[in-house]
Coordinates of C-alpha atoms and ligand atoms in Angstrom, one line a residue:
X1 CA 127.5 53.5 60.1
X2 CA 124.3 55.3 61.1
X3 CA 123.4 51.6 63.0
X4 CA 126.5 52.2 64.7
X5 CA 125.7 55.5 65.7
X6 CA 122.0 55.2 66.7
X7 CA 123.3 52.2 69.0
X8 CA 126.2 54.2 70.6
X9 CA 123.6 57.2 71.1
X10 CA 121.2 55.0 72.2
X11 CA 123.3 53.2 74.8
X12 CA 124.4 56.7 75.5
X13 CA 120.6 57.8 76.1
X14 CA 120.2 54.5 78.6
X15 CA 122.9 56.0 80.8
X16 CA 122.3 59.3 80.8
X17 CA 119.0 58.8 82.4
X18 CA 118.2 60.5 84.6
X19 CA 118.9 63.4 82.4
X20 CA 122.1 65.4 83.4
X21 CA 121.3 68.4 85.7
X22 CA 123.4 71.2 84.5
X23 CA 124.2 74.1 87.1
X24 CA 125.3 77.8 86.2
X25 CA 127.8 79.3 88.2
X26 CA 129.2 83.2 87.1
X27 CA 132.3 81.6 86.2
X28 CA 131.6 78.2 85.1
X29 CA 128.9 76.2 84.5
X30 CA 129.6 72.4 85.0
X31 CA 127.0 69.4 84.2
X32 CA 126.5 66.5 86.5
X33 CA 125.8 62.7 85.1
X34 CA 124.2 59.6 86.6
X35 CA 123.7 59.2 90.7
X36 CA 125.5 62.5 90.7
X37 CA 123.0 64.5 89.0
X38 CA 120.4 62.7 91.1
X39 CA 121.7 64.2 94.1
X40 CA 119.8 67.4 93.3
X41 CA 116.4 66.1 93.8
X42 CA 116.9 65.4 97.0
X43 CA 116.1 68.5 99.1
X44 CA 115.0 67.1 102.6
X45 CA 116.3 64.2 104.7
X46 CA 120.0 62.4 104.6
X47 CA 121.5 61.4 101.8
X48 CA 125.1 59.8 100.3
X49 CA 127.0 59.7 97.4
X50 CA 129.0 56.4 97.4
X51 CA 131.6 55.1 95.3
X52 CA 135.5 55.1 93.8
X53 CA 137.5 57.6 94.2
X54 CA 137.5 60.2 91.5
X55 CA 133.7 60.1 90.3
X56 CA 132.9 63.6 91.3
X57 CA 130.9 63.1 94.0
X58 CA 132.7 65.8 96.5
X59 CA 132.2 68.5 93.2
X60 CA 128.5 67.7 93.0
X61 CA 127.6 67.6 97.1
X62 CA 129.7 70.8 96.7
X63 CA 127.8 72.2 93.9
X64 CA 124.5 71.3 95.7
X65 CA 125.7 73.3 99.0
X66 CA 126.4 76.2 96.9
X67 CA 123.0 76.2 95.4
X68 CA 121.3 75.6 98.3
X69 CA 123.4 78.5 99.8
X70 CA 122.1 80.7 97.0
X71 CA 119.0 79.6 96.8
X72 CA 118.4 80.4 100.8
X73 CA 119.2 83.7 102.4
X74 CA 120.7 83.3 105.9
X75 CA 121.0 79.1 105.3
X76 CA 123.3 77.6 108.3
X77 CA 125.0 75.3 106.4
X78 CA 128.1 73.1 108.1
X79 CA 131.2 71.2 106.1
X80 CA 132.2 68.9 108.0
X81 CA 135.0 65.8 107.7
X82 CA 136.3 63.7 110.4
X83 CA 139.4 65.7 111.6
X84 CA 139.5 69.9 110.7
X85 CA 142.6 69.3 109.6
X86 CA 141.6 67.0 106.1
X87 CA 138.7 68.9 105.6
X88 CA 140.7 72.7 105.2
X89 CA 143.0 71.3 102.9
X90 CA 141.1 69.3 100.9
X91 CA 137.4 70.1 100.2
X92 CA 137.5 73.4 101.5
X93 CA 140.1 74.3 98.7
X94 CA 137.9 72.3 95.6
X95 CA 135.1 74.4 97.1
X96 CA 136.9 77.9 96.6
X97 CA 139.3 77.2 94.1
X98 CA 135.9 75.4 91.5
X99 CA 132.7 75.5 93.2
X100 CA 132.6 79.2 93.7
X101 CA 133.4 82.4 91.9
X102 CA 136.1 84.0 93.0
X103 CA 135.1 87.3 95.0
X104 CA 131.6 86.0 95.6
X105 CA 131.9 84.9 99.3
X106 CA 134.4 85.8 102.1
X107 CA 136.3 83.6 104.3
X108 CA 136.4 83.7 107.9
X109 CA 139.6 82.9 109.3
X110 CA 141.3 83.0 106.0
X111 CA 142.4 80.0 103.8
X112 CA 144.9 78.4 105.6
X113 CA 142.7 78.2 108.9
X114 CA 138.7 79.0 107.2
X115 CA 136.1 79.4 109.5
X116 CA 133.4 80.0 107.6
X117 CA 132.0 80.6 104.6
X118 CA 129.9 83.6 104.4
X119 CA 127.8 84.6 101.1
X120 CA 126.4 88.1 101.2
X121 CA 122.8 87.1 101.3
X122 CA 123.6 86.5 104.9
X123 CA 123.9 82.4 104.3
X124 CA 127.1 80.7 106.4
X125 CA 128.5 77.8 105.7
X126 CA 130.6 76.9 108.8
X127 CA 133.9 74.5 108.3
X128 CA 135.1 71.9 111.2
X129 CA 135.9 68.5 111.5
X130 CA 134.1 65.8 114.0
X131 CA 137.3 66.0 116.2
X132 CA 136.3 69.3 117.5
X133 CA 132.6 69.2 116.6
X134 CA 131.6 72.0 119.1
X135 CA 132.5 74.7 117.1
X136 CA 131.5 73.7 113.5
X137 CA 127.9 72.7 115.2
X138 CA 127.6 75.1 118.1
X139 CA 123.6 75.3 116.7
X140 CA 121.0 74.2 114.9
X141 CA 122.2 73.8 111.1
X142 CA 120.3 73.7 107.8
X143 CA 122.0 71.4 105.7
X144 CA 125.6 69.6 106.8
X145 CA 127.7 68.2 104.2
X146 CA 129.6 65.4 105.7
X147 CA 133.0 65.0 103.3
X148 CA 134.3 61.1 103.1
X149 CA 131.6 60.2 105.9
X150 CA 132.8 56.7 105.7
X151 CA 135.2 57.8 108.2
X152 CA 132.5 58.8 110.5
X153 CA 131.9 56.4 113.2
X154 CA 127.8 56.5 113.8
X155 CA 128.0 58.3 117.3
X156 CA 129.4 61.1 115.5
X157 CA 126.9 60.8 112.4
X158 CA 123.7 60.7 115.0
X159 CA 125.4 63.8 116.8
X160 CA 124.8 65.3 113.9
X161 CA 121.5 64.5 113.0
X162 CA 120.9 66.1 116.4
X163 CA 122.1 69.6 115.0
X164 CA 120.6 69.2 111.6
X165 CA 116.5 68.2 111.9
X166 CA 114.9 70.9 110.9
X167 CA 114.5 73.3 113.7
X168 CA 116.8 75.9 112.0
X169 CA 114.4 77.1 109.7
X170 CA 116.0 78.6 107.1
X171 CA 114.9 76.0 104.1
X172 CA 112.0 73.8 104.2
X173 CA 113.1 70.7 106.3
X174 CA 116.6 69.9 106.5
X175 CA 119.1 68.6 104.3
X176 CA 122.2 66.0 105.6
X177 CA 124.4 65.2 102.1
X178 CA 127.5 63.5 102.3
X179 CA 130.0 61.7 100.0
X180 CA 132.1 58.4 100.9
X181 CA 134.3 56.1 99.9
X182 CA 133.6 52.2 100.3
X183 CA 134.3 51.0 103.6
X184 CA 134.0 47.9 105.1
X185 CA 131.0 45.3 104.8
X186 CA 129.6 46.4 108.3
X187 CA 129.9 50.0 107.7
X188 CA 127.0 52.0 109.3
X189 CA 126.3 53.9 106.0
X190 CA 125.3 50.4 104.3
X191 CA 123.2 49.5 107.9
X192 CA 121.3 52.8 107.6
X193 CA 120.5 52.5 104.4
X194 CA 118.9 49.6 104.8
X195 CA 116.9 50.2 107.3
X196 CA 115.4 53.3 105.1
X197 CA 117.1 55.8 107.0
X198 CA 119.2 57.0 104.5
X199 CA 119.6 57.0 100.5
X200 CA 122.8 55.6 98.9
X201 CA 123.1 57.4 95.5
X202 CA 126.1 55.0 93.5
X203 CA 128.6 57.4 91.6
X204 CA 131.0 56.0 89.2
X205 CA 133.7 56.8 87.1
X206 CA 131.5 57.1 83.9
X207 CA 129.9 59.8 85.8
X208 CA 132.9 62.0 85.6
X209 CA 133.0 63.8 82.1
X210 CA 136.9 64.8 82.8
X211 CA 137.2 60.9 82.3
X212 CA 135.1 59.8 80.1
X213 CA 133.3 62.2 77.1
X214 CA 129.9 62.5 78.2
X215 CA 128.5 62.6 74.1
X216 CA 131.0 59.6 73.0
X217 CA 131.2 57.7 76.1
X218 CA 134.7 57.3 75.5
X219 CA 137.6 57.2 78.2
X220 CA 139.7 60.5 78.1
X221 CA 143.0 61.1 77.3
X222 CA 143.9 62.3 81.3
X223 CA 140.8 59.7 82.1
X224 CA 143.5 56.4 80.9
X225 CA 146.3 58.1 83.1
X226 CA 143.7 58.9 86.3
X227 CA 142.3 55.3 85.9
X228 CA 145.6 53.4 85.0
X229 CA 147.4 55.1 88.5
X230 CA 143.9 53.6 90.1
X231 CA 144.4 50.1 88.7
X232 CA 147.3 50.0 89.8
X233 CA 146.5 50.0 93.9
X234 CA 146.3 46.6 95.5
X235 CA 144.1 44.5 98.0
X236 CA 140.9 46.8 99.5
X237 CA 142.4 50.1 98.2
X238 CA 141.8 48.3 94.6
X239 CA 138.8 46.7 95.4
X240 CA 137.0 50.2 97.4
X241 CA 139.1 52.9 95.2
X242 CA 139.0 51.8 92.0
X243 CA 135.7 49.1 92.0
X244 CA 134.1 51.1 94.6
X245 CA 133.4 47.8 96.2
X246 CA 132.5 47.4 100.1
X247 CA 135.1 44.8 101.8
X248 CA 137.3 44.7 104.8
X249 CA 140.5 46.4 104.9
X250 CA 144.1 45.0 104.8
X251 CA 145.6 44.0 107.9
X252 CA 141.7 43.5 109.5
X253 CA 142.3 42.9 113.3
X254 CA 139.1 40.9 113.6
X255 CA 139.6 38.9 110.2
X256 CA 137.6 36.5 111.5
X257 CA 134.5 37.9 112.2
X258 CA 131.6 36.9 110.7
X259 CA 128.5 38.7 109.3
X260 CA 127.4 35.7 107.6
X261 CA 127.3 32.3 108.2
X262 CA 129.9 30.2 105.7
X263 CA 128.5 27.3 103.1
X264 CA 130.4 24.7 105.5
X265 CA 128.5 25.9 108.8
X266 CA 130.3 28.2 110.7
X267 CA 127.8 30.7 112.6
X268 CA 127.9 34.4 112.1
X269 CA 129.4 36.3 114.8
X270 CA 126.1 38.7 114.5
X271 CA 122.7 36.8 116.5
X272 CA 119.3 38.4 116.2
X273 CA 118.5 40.3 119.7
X274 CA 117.1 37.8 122.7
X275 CA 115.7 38.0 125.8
X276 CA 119.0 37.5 128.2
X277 CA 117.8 35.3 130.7
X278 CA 118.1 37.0 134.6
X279 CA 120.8 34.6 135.7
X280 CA 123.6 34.5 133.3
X281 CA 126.5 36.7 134.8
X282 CA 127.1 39.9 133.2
X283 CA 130.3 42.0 132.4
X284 CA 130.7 45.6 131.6
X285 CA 134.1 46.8 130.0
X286 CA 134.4 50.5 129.9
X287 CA 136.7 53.0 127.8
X288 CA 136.6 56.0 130.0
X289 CA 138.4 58.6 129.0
X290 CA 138.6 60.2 125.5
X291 CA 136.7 62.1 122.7
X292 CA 134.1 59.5 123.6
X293 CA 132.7 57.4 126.7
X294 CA 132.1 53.9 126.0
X295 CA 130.4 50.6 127.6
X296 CA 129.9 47.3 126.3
X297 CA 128.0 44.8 128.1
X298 CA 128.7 41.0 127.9
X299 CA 126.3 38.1 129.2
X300 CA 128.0 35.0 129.7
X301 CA 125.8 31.6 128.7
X302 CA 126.4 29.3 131.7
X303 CA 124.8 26.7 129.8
X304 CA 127.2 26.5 126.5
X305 CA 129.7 28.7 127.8
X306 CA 129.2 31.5 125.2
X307 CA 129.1 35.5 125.6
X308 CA 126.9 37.8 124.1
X309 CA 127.5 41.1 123.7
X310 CA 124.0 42.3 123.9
X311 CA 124.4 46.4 124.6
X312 CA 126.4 49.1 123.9
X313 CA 126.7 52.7 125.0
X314 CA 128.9 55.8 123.9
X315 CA 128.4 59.3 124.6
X316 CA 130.9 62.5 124.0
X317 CA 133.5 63.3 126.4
X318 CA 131.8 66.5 127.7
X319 CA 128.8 64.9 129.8
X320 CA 130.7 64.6 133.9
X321 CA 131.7 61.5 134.7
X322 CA 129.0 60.8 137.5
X323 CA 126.5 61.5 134.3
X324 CA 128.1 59.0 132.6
X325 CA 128.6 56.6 135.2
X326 CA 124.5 57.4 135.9
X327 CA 123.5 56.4 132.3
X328 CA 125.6 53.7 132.6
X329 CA 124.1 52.2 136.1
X330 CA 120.9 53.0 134.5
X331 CA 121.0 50.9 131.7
X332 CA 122.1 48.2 133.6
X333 CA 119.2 48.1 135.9
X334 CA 117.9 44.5 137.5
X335 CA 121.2 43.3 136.3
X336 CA 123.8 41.4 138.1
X337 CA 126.7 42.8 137.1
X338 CA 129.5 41.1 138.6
X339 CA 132.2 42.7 137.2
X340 CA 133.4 46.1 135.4
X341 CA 136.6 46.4 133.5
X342 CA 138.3 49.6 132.3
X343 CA 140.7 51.6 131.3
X344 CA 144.4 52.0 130.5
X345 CA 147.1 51.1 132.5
X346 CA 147.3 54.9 132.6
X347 CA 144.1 55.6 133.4
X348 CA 143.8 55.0 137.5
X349 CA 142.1 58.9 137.8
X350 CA 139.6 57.6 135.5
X351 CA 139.0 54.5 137.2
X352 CA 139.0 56.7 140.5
X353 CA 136.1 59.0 139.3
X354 CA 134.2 56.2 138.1
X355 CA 134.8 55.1 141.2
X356 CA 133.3 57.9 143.3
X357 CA 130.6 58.3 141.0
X358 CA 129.6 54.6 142.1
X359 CA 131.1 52.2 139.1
X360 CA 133.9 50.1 141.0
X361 CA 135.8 50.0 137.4
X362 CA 138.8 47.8 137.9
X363 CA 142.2 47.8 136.2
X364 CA 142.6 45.2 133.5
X365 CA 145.7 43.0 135.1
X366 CA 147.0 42.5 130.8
X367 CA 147.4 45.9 129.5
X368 CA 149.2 44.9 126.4
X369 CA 146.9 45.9 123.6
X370 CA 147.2 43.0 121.5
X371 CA 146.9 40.4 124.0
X372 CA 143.9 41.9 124.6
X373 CA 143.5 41.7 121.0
X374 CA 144.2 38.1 120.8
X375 CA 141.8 36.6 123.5
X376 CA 139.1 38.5 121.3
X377 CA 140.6 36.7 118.4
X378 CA 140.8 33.4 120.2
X379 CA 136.8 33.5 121.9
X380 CA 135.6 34.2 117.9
X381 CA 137.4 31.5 116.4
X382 CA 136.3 28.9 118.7
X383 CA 132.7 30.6 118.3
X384 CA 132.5 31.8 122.1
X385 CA 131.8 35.6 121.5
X386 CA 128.7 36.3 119.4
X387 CA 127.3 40.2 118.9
X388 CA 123.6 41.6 119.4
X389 CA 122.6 42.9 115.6
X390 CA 121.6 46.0 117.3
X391 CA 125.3 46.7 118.4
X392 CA 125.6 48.7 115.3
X393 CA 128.5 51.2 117.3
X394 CA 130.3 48.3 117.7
X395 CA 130.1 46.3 114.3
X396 CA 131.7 49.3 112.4
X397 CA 134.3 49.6 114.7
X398 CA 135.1 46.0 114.4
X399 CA 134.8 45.8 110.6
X400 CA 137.2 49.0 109.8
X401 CA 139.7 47.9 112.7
X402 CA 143.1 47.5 111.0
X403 CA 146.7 47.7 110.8
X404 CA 148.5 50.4 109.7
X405 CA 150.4 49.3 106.1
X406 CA 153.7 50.3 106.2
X407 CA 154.6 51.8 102.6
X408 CA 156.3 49.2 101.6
X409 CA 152.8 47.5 101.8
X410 CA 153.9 45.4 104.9
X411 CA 151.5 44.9 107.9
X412 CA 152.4 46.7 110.8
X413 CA 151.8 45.8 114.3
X414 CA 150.6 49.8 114.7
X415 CA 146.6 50.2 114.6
X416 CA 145.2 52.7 112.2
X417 CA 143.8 55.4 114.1
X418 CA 143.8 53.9 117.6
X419 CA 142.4 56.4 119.8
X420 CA 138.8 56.4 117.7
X421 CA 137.9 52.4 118.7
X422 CA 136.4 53.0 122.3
X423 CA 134.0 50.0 122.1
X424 CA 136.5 47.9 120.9
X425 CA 138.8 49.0 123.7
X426 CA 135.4 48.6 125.8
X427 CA 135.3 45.1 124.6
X428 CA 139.2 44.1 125.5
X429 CA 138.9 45.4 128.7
X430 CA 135.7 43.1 129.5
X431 CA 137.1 39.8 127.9
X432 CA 140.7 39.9 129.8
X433 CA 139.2 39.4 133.4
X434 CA 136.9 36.6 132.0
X435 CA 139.5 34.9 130.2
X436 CA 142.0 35.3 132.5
X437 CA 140.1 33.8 135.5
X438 CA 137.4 31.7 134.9
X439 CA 139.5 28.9 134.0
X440 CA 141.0 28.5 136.9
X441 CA 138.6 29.7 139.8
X442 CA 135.3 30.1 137.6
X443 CA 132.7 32.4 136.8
X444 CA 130.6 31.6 140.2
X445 CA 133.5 32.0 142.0
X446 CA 133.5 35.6 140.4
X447 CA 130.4 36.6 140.7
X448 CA 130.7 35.3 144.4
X449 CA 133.6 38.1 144.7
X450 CA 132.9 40.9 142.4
X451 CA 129.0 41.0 142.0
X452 CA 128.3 44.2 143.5
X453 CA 124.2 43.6 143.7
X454 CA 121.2 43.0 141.5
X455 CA 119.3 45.9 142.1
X456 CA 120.4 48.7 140.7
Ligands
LIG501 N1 130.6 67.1 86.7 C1 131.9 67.5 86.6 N2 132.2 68.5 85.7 C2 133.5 68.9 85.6 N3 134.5 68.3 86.2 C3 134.3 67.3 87.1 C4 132.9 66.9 87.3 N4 133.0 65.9 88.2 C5 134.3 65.7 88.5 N5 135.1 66.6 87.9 C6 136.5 66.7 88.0 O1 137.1 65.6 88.6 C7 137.8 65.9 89.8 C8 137.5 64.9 90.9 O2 136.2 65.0 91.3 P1 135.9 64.8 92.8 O3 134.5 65.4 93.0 O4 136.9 65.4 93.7 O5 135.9 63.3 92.9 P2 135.5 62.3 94.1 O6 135.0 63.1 95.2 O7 134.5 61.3 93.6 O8 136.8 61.6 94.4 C9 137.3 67.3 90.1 O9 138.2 68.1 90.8 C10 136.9 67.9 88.8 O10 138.1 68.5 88.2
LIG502 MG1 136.0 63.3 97.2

């Protein structure tokens, strides 16, 4: 028996290390375990909690902004989620209704539509989502805690790092924590981390002491019924939710792309960055208009008949046009660009003011999405499209870019979240004229007709 018990306490001891961090609110106190609890050493620089869904990881980054909030008087802190709306109904109501003591802190713009978070040392924590992003980081910030940042494409994750770098001053350095849920292989979050930009703390569901005892180890009574109604979801939802594994999503538009090359020799669709050599024709497809302006820029191999997507630009809505259009021509210089593609069917007053700002952005002639779709689809499976690594924008758009399941759990031919793919769009756009045409009156033929000079 005593064997028994000094392996069980001794397996116990392996997994609690490091040891649990407890933290003492008025009200409560609660005790953090695992990757969770390790998310209090980290005081300066951007780190993220990854993993299943219903580890604790939005208690504990909550719990850590609370501290922090305490800790420094007059601390500009943001919350932030992808759209306003998710974020005041979800974390903002753990964060009052858990984190803090009641009557410690007031709420700007009360709880169905909180502003802010203000403690009465003078610290603010300021709510919003990345679809109004103005508001919630008007200025510098201390520490932002992004909630579910796997929804966060990277433009809106660098924007960010812009407002939180340490010039606010409040705290030593500054402090970028987020949470997330597993996303797809090509996520940004998995890129960054990588290249030592970031720290990906792993929290799992032992690390949650409502589901399993922390002393014994042992699965809780509620912990079978939260973990059985997890089992039970199917495909990625199973495999991200539950496993907290990173795959591609059900009802991936771009199934077939490739990060890695296959045992039986097909290529990945990702190449290391090259040299593009001064004569292959170059594309630009454009998504003008939106929360976002995007460009993608193709190089066409005359040689084996292959395009390479070698750049990619996206800046927020907000800059004018002829700034964007600048930045655009700019990047493009010594290159002959022979054509540029953009925009909607709906979209001519875009195409006009790119236009007069000096991009000659023409109309795609398909407009149907999904044929657009499908030529992208068609030029990957016959290995014709391949993707600079340094695209990063543009891998996480294509490795998140889905279907919408129906509930049922049917495919449907609606895209999830649409509107937030602007390279992608970019991309269609620049593929239809080159599909379209070359065939039949070939690429010199276009650059003959479109080119509209080397020299910018
Ligand atoms: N360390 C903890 N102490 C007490 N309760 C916890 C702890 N971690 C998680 N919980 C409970 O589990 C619930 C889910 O945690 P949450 O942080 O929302 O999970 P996740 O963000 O990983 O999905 C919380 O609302 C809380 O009731
Ligand atoms: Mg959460």
């Amino acid at each position: 028996m005593d064997a028994l018990r000094d392996s069980i306490f001794g397996k116990l001891a392996d997994r609690l290390e490091p040891p649990a961090v407890t933290v003492e609110n008025s009200t409560r106190s609660f005790q953090f375990y695992g990757d969770n609890a390790r998310l209090f050493d980290y005081k300066m620089g951007e780190v993220i909690l990854s993993g299943p869904a219903d580890t604790g990881k939005t208690i504990a980054c909550l719990q850590d902004l609370h501290t922090l909030c305490l800790t420094f008087p007059g601390l500009q802190a943001a919350m932030i989620r992808q759209t306003y709306k998710s974020i005041a109904s979800s974390c903002f109501e753990s964060f009052v209704k858990k984190v803090v003591p009641g009557g410690v802190v007031r709420v700007r713009g009360g709880d169905l539509r909180p502003e802010q978070i203000v403690y009465p040392n003078g610290s603010v924590i300021w709510i919003g989502g990345m679809d109004n992003p103005d508001k919630v980081l008007s200025s510098e910030r201390d520490v932002v805690y992004i909630n579910q940042a796997e929804e966060l494409g990277l433009k809106s994750y660098e924007y960010i790092t812009t407002r939180a770098n340490g010039r606010a001053g409040n705290m030593p350095g500054f402090l970028i924590l987020g949470d997330c849920n597993p996303g797809p292989p090509t996520h940004w979050i998995l890129k960054r981390e990588k290249a030592g930009k970031l720290t990906r703390l792993v929290s799992t569901h032992r690390d949650n002491p409502e589901i399993y005892d922390p002393l014994t180890g042992v699965i809780t009574e509620g912990g079978k019924i939260r973990l059985q109604s997890l089992s039970g979801l199917t495909g990625s939802n199973l495999d991200r939710l539950y496993k907290g594994l990173w795959v591609s999503p059900e009802g991936a538009i771009y199934e077939l792309f490739r990060t890695e090359p296959t045992v039986d020799g097909q290529p990945a669709h990702v190449v290391t960055p090259f040299p593009i050599p001064s004569h292959w024709p170059r594309i630009v497809g454009i998504d003008p208009q939106g929360a976002f302006t995007a460009a993608v820029w193709l190089a066409f191999d005359p040689g084996s008949g292959v395009l390479y997507l070698y750049r990619e630009y996206m800046e927020p809505f907000g800059k004018s046009t002829p700034d964007h259009v600048q930045e655009i021509i700019k990047l493009s210089k010594g290159e002959s660009i022979f054509y540029w593609a953009g925009g909607g069917p709906t979209e001519n007053q875009a195409r006009v003011d790119f236009l007069n700002a000096g991009i000659p952005l023409m109309k795609p002639e398909v407009t149907d999405v999904w044929a657009g779709i499908d030529r992208v689809n068609q030029l990957l499976k016959s290995n014709a499209l391949y993707i600079f690594s340094n695209c990063e924008g543009i891998l996480g758009e294509i490795g998140d870019y889905r279907r919408i399941i129906g509930a049922d759990g049917s495919v449907t031919d609606k895209i999830h979240n649409k509107e937030t793919y602007h390279l992608l769009d970019g991309l269609r756009y620049a593929v239809i004229p080159l599909t379209s045409t070359f065939e039949t009156i070939g690429i010199e033929d276009l650059a003959e007709n479109y080119r509209i000079g080397a020299d910018y």
